[in-house]
Coordinates of C-alpha atoms and ligand atoms in Angstrom, one line a residue:
X1 CA -6.3 -0.7 -83.0
X2 CA -4.9 0.8 -79.8
X3 CA -6.1 -0.5 -77.0
X4 CA -7.7 1.5 -74.3
X5 CA -8.9 -1.0 -71.6
X6 CA -10.5 1.3 -69.0
X7 CA -12.4 4.0 -71.1
X8 CA -9.0 5.4 -71.6
X9 CA -5.6 5.2 -73.5
X10 CA -3.0 4.6 -70.9
X11 CA -1.1 8.0 -70.8
X12 CA -3.2 9.8 -73.4
X13 CA -6.4 12.3 -74.0
X14 CA -8.9 11.2 -76.5
X15 CA -8.0 14.2 -78.6
X16 CA -4.3 13.3 -78.5
X17 CA -5.5 9.8 -79.9
X18 CA -7.7 11.4 -82.5
X19 CA -4.9 13.5 -83.4
X20 CA -2.7 10.8 -84.5
X21 CA -5.3 9.8 -87.2
X22 CA -6.5 6.9 -85.5
X23 CA -10.0 6.2 -86.0
X24 CA -10.8 2.9 -84.2
X25 CA -9.6 1.9 -80.6
X26 CA -10.8 -1.0 -78.5
X27 CA -12.4 -1.2 -75.3
X28 CA -13.0 -4.0 -72.8
X29 CA -16.6 -5.0 -71.9
X30 CA -15.5 -6.8 -68.6
X31 CA -14.0 -3.5 -67.4
X32 CA -16.5 -1.5 -68.4
X33 CA -19.5 -3.5 -67.2
X34 CA -18.0 -3.4 -63.7
X35 CA -16.6 0.1 -63.5
X36 CA -18.6 2.6 -64.5
X37 CA -21.5 0.1 -65.3
X38 CA -24.3 0.1 -67.7
X39 CA -26.2 2.6 -65.6
X40 CA -23.6 5.3 -65.7
X41 CA -23.0 4.6 -69.6
X42 CA -26.7 4.7 -70.3
X43 CA -27.1 8.2 -68.9
X44 CA -23.7 9.2 -70.1
X45 CA -25.3 8.4 -73.7
X46 CA -22.5 5.5 -74.4
X47 CA -18.7 5.1 -73.6
X48 CA -17.9 7.6 -76.7
X49 CA -19.6 10.1 -75.0
X50 CA -18.1 9.1 -71.6
X51 CA -14.5 8.9 -72.9
X52 CA -15.0 12.1 -75.3
X53 CA -13.9 9.7 -78.1
X54 CA -15.8 10.5 -81.3
X55 CA -14.5 7.9 -83.5
X56 CA -15.1 4.3 -83.6
X57 CA -14.8 2.0 -80.9
X58 CA -14.7 -1.9 -80.9
X59 CA -15.5 -3.7 -77.3
X60 CA -13.7 -7.4 -76.5
X61 CA -17.0 -9.3 -74.9
X62 CA -15.1 -10.0 -71.4
X63 CA -14.2 -13.9 -72.0
X64 CA -10.7 -13.2 -72.8
X65 CA -10.0 -10.8 -69.9
X66 CA -11.6 -13.0 -67.6
X67 CA -9.1 -15.6 -68.1
X68 CA -6.1 -13.0 -68.2
X69 CA -7.2 -11.5 -65.0
X70 CA -9.9 -12.8 -62.9
X71 CA -9.4 -14.8 -59.8
X72 CA -11.3 -17.9 -59.6
X73 CA -12.9 -17.9 -63.1
X74 CA -15.0 -21.2 -63.9
X75 CA -17.0 -21.6 -67.4
X76 CA -20.3 -23.5 -67.7
X77 CA -22.9 -23.6 -70.4
X78 CA -24.2 -20.4 -68.9
X79 CA -21.8 -18.2 -68.8
X80 CA -18.5 -17.3 -67.2
X81 CA -18.3 -16.7 -63.1
X82 CA -15.9 -14.6 -61.9
X83 CA -15.1 -12.8 -58.6
X84 CA -15.5 -9.0 -59.0
X85 CA -12.3 -7.4 -58.2
X86 CA -13.7 -4.7 -56.3
X87 CA -15.9 -6.4 -54.1
X88 CA -13.9 -9.5 -52.8
X89 CA -16.1 -12.5 -52.1
X90 CA -19.1 -11.6 -54.5
X91 CA -19.4 -14.0 -57.7
X92 CA -20.5 -12.2 -61.0
X93 CA -21.6 -14.0 -63.9
X94 CA -21.1 -12.9 -67.5
X95 CA -23.4 -14.7 -69.9
X96 CA -23.6 -13.9 -73.7
X97 CA -26.9 -12.1 -73.0
X98 CA -25.0 -10.1 -70.5
X99 CA -22.1 -9.3 -72.3
X100 CA -24.4 -8.3 -75.1
X101 CA -26.3 -6.0 -72.6
X102 CA -23.5 -4.2 -71.5
X103 CA -22.0 -3.6 -75.3
X104 CA -25.4 -2.2 -75.9
X105 CA -25.1 0.4 -73.3
X106 CA -21.4 0.8 -74.2
X107 CA -22.6 1.4 -77.9
X108 CA -19.7 -0.1 -79.7
X109 CA -19.6 0.5 -83.4
X110 CA -18.3 -3.2 -83.4
X111 CA -19.2 -5.6 -80.7
X112 CA -17.6 -9.0 -80.0
X113 CA -19.5 -11.8 -79.4
X114 CA -19.0 -14.0 -75.7
X115 CA -16.2 -16.9 -76.4
X116 CA -15.0 -19.8 -74.2
X117 CA -11.5 -18.7 -73.8
X118 CA -8.9 -21.4 -72.8
X119 CA -4.9 -21.3 -73.3
X120 CA -4.2 -21.5 -76.7
X121 CA -1.9 -24.6 -76.3
X122 CA -4.7 -26.7 -74.8
X123 CA -5.6 -29.8 -76.6
X124 CA -8.2 -32.7 -76.1
X125 CA -11.5 -32.5 -75.2
X126 CA -11.3 -29.2 -73.2
X127 CA -10.5 -27.5 -76.4
X128 CA -13.3 -29.1 -78.9
X129 CA -15.6 -28.3 -76.0
X130 CA -14.6 -24.5 -76.1
X131 CA -15.0 -24.4 -79.8
X132 CA -18.1 -26.0 -79.7
X133 CA -19.6 -23.7 -76.8
X134 CA -18.2 -20.9 -78.3
X135 CA -20.5 -21.8 -81.6
X136 CA -23.5 -22.1 -78.9
X137 CA -22.6 -18.9 -77.4
X138 CA -22.6 -17.3 -80.9
X139 CA -26.5 -18.3 -81.2
X140 CA -27.3 -16.7 -78.1
X141 CA -25.2 -13.4 -78.8
X142 CA -26.8 -13.0 -82.1
X143 CA -30.6 -13.7 -80.5
X144 CA -29.5 -11.0 -77.7
X145 CA -28.6 -8.6 -80.9
X146 CA -31.8 -8.7 -82.5
X147 CA -33.1 -5.3 -83.1
X148 CA -29.6 -3.5 -82.5
X149 CA -28.3 -4.8 -86.2
X150 CA -28.5 -1.2 -87.8
X151 CA -26.5 0.8 -84.9
X152 CA -23.8 -2.0 -84.2
X153 CA -22.0 -4.6 -85.7
X154 CA -21.5 -7.9 -84.3
X155 CA -18.6 -10.1 -84.9
X156 CA -18.1 -13.8 -84.4
X157 CA -14.7 -15.1 -83.0
X158 CA -13.2 -18.4 -84.6
X159 CA -12.0 -20.8 -81.9
X160 CA -10.6 -24.2 -82.1
X161 CA -6.6 -23.7 -80.7
X162 CA -4.1 -25.0 -82.5
X163 CA -6.1 -28.0 -84.4
X164 CA -7.0 -27.8 -88.0
X165 CA -9.8 -29.9 -87.7
X166 CA -11.5 -28.0 -84.9
X167 CA -11.0 -24.6 -86.6
X168 CA -12.3 -25.8 -89.9
X169 CA -15.7 -27.5 -88.0
X170 CA -15.7 -23.6 -86.6
X171 CA -15.3 -22.0 -89.7
X172 CA -17.8 -24.1 -91.3
X173 CA -20.4 -23.4 -88.6
X174 CA -19.9 -19.6 -88.1
X175 CA -20.0 -19.4 -91.8
X176 CA -23.4 -20.9 -91.6
X177 CA -24.6 -17.8 -89.5
X178 CA -23.2 -15.2 -92.2
X179 CA -26.2 -12.9 -92.7
X180 CA -26.1 -12.2 -89.0
X181 CA -22.7 -11.5 -89.0
X182 CA -21.0 -8.3 -90.6
X183 CA -17.6 -9.4 -89.7
X184 CA -15.2 -12.4 -88.2
X185 CA -12.5 -12.4 -85.7
X186 CA -9.9 -15.2 -85.3
X187 CA -9.5 -15.9 -81.4
X188 CA -7.5 -18.2 -79.5
X189 CA -4.0 -17.5 -80.8
X190 CA -1.0 -15.1 -79.3
X191 CA -1.0 -17.4 -76.4
X192 CA 2.7 -18.2 -76.5
X193 CA 2.3 -20.9 -79.6
X194 CA 5.3 -21.3 -82.0
X195 CA 4.9 -18.8 -85.1
X196 CA 4.8 -21.3 -87.6
X197 CA 1.6 -23.1 -86.4
X198 CA 0.1 -19.3 -85.5
X199 CA 0.2 -18.3 -89.3
X200 CA -1.0 -21.7 -90.2
X201 CA -4.1 -21.5 -88.3
X202 CA -4.4 -17.5 -89.4
X203 CA -4.0 -18.8 -92.9
X204 CA -6.5 -21.2 -93.1
X205 CA -9.1 -18.9 -91.2
X206 CA -8.0 -15.9 -93.7
X207 CA -8.6 -18.5 -97.1
X208 CA -12.1 -19.5 -95.5
X209 CA -13.3 -16.5 -93.9
X210 CA -15.3 -14.1 -96.5
X211 CA -13.1 -11.5 -98.2
X212 CA -15.7 -9.0 -98.2
X213 CA -15.8 -8.8 -94.9
X214 CA -13.5 -7.5 -92.1
X215 CA -11.3 -10.3 -90.8
X216 CA -9.6 -9.6 -87.9
X217 CA -7.1 -11.2 -85.8
X218 CA -7.5 -10.7 -82.0
X219 CA -3.9 -9.8 -79.9
X220 CA -1.8 -9.4 -82.4
X221 CA 0.7 -6.0 -82.1
X222 CA 4.4 -7.4 -83.3
X223 CA 5.3 -5.3 -86.5
X224 CA 6.4 -8.7 -88.3
X225 CA 3.5 -10.4 -87.0
X226 CA 1.0 -7.5 -88.5
X227 CA 2.6 -7.7 -92.0
X228 CA 2.7 -11.5 -91.8
X229 CA -1.0 -11.4 -90.7
X230 CA -2.0 -8.8 -93.6
X231 CA 0.1 -10.9 -95.9
X232 CA -2.2 -13.8 -95.0
X233 CA -5.5 -11.8 -95.7
X234 CA -6.0 -10.3 -92.3
X235 CA -7.4 -6.5 -92.0
X236 CA -7.7 -6.0 -88.5
X237 CA -5.6 -6.6 -85.4
X238 CA -5.5 -5.1 -81.6
X239 CA -2.9 -5.1 -78.9
X240 CA -1.5 -3.7 -75.8
X241 CA 2.1 -3.7 -77.3
X242 CA 2.9 -0.3 -78.7
X243 CA 1.4 1.4 -75.9
X244 CA 2.8 -1.2 -72.8
X245 CA 6.3 -1.3 -74.4
X246 CA 6.2 2.6 -74.8
X247 CA 6.0 2.4 -70.7
X248 CA 8.6 0.5 -70.7
X249 CA 10.9 3.2 -72.7
X250 CA 10.9 1.1 -76.0
X251 CA 9.9 3.2 -79.0
X252 CA 9.1 1.2 -82.4
X253 CA 10.8 2.1 -85.3
X254 CA 11.4 0.8 -89.1
X255 CA 15.0 -0.1 -87.7
X256 CA 13.5 -2.5 -85.0
X257 CA 12.4 -1.8 -81.3
X258 CA 14.7 1.1 -79.5
X259 CA 15.5 0.9 -75.8
X260 CA 15.7 4.5 -74.9
X261 CA 17.1 3.8 -71.5
X262 CA 20.2 2.2 -73.0
X263 CA 23.4 4.5 -71.9
X264 CA 24.3 4.9 -75.7
X265 CA 21.3 7.2 -76.3
X266 CA 22.7 9.8 -73.4
X267 CA 24.5 12.2 -75.6
X268 CA 22.2 11.1 -79.0
X269 CA 21.2 14.5 -80.3
X270 CA 18.6 12.8 -83.0
X271 CA 14.9 12.3 -82.7
X272 CA 13.7 8.5 -82.6
X273 CA 12.6 9.0 -86.4
X274 CA 13.2 12.0 -88.3
X275 CA 10.7 10.8 -90.7
X276 CA 7.9 10.6 -88.1
X277 CA 5.2 13.1 -88.2
X278 CA 4.4 12.4 -84.5
X279 CA 4.1 15.1 -82.0
X280 CA 7.2 13.7 -80.3
X281 CA 9.4 13.3 -83.4
X282 CA 7.9 16.4 -85.1
X283 CA 9.8 15.5 -88.4
X284 CA 13.1 16.1 -87.0
X285 CA 12.3 19.0 -85.1
X286 CA 10.9 17.4 -81.8
X287 CA 12.7 15.5 -78.8
X288 CA 16.0 14.3 -79.1
X289 CA 16.7 10.7 -77.8
X290 CA 19.2 12.3 -75.0
X291 CA 16.0 13.8 -73.6
X292 CA 14.0 10.9 -73.7
X293 CA 16.7 8.8 -72.3
X294 CA 16.5 11.0 -69.3
X295 CA 12.9 11.4 -69.3
X296 CA 12.1 7.4 -69.6
X297 CA 14.5 6.2 -66.9
X298 CA 13.2 8.2 -63.6
X299 CA 9.2 8.5 -62.1
X300 CA 8.6 11.4 -64.9
X301 CA 5.1 10.1 -66.4
X302 CA 5.7 12.5 -69.5
X303 CA 8.4 9.8 -71.0
X304 CA 5.8 7.4 -71.3
X305 CA 3.3 9.7 -72.9
X306 CA 5.6 11.0 -75.5
X307 CA 6.9 7.2 -76.4
X308 CA 3.2 6.0 -76.4
X309 CA 2.4 9.0 -79.1
X310 CA 5.5 7.8 -81.0
X311 CA 4.3 4.4 -81.0
X312 CA 0.8 4.8 -82.0
X313 CA 2.1 6.8 -84.8
X314 CA 4.7 4.4 -85.8
X315 CA 2.2 1.5 -86.1
X316 CA -0.8 3.6 -87.9
X317 CA 2.3 4.3 -90.3
X318 CA 3.3 1.0 -90.8
X319 CA -0.4 -0.2 -91.8
X320 CA -1.3 2.7 -93.7
X321 CA 2.1 2.1 -96.1
X322 CA 0.8 -1.5 -96.0
X323 CA -2.2 -0.8 -97.3
X324 CA -1.0 1.5 -99.9
X325 CA 1.3 -1.1 -101.4
X326 CA -1.4 -3.5 -101.5
X327 CA -3.5 -1.2 -103.5
X328 CA -0.5 -0.4 -105.8
X329 CA -0.1 -4.2 -106.3
X330 CA 3.5 -4.0 -104.3
X331 CA 2.9 -5.6 -101.0
X332 CA 5.8 -8.3 -101.7
X333 CA 8.2 -5.2 -102.5
X334 CA 7.2 -3.6 -99.2
X335 CA 7.5 -6.7 -97.2
X336 CA 11.2 -7.2 -98.7
X337 CA 12.0 -3.6 -98.2
X338 CA 10.7 -3.6 -94.5
X339 CA 12.2 -7.0 -93.3
X340 CA 15.8 -6.1 -94.9
X341 CA 15.4 -2.8 -93.0
X342 CA 13.9 -4.2 -89.6
X343 CA 16.7 -7.0 -89.3
X344 CA 19.8 -5.3 -89.8
X345 CA 22.2 -5.5 -87.2
X346 CA 23.1 -2.2 -85.5
X347 CA 26.5 -1.1 -84.3
Ligands
GUN1 N1 -8.0 -11.6 -77.2 C1 -7.1 -12.2 -77.9 N2 -7.6 -13.6 -78.2 C2 -9.0 -13.2 -77.7 C3 -9.6 -14.5 -77.7 O1 -9.6 -15.7 -78.3 N3 -10.9 -14.1 -77.4 C4 -11.3 -12.8 -77.1 N4 -12.8 -12.4 -76.9 N5 -10.4 -11.9 -77.0 C5 -9.3 -12.0 -77.4
ZN2 ZN1 7.4 9.5 -83.9

């Protein structure tokens, strides 16, 4: 899932996103609840109409964004309290019920429970408290979602940090609520922890979560992480990485990331990837690296747009190919081919 935080994919129109074949994107409850707010969303008929997006949408519940963005944020059993960034000095309280209310106004196809999010490397009683509170908040979200189940899908978020026992307890509790949950996410990762422990937790969660429901690992976007998470059983992921890195002039490719601002692209007449059908590469007939070198360096915003288009198409191809390989029973081969090519040293 690409991330369109503020009802808009940075640099792209909804039509452009759709033309890439993308069928699901992520919006943030926290941002949309503050602006435009639920009154505007309700009169627009929801966030799909508001942003001209005809396909599916998932909304994150707000807790995570608060941790990374809001100043003076405090968490109590009631909810997460924070300072409204648009109204300095004004305190707001995001409760599980309020998060559900906003997500109902948004009309997201998939809604996330409000969870108690803390840094992934936290240990001790605070991590246990966050996990247990996330279970209690899940119950409040399930209650607040009654009557909306037919139109919108509520997902739980497994917490417990890097502690296998806490994760296990959280999984046990959340699996008891399976009748109310069409899908599950694994949260609290991608916070700078080591890969080994990250993969252990993903593997543990994937093995216990039902295989016939979507399993969603939150905040993962590097190609190698996506493919390993898929190997471990994950079905969904989201990350700002492909779009954010595009704005720094980095194109994602099957030969590894390509920094288009480097001098040796100044006279390179090839497109980013000849095999790429995105509007930027146009299967070899599109924009040359030399042009991209020029427009990725200055203040010209079109450089960011065209690389964003390419990066989203790259990520879609990466995962479509993974899906095809899985269906054909050839995923190990796909991984071998991918990693050999991705990690070749280029001269
Ligand atoms: N995005 C990345 N990680 C998380 C998480 O743990 N919780 C939520 N709500 N969103 C996330
Ligand atoms: Zn391309």
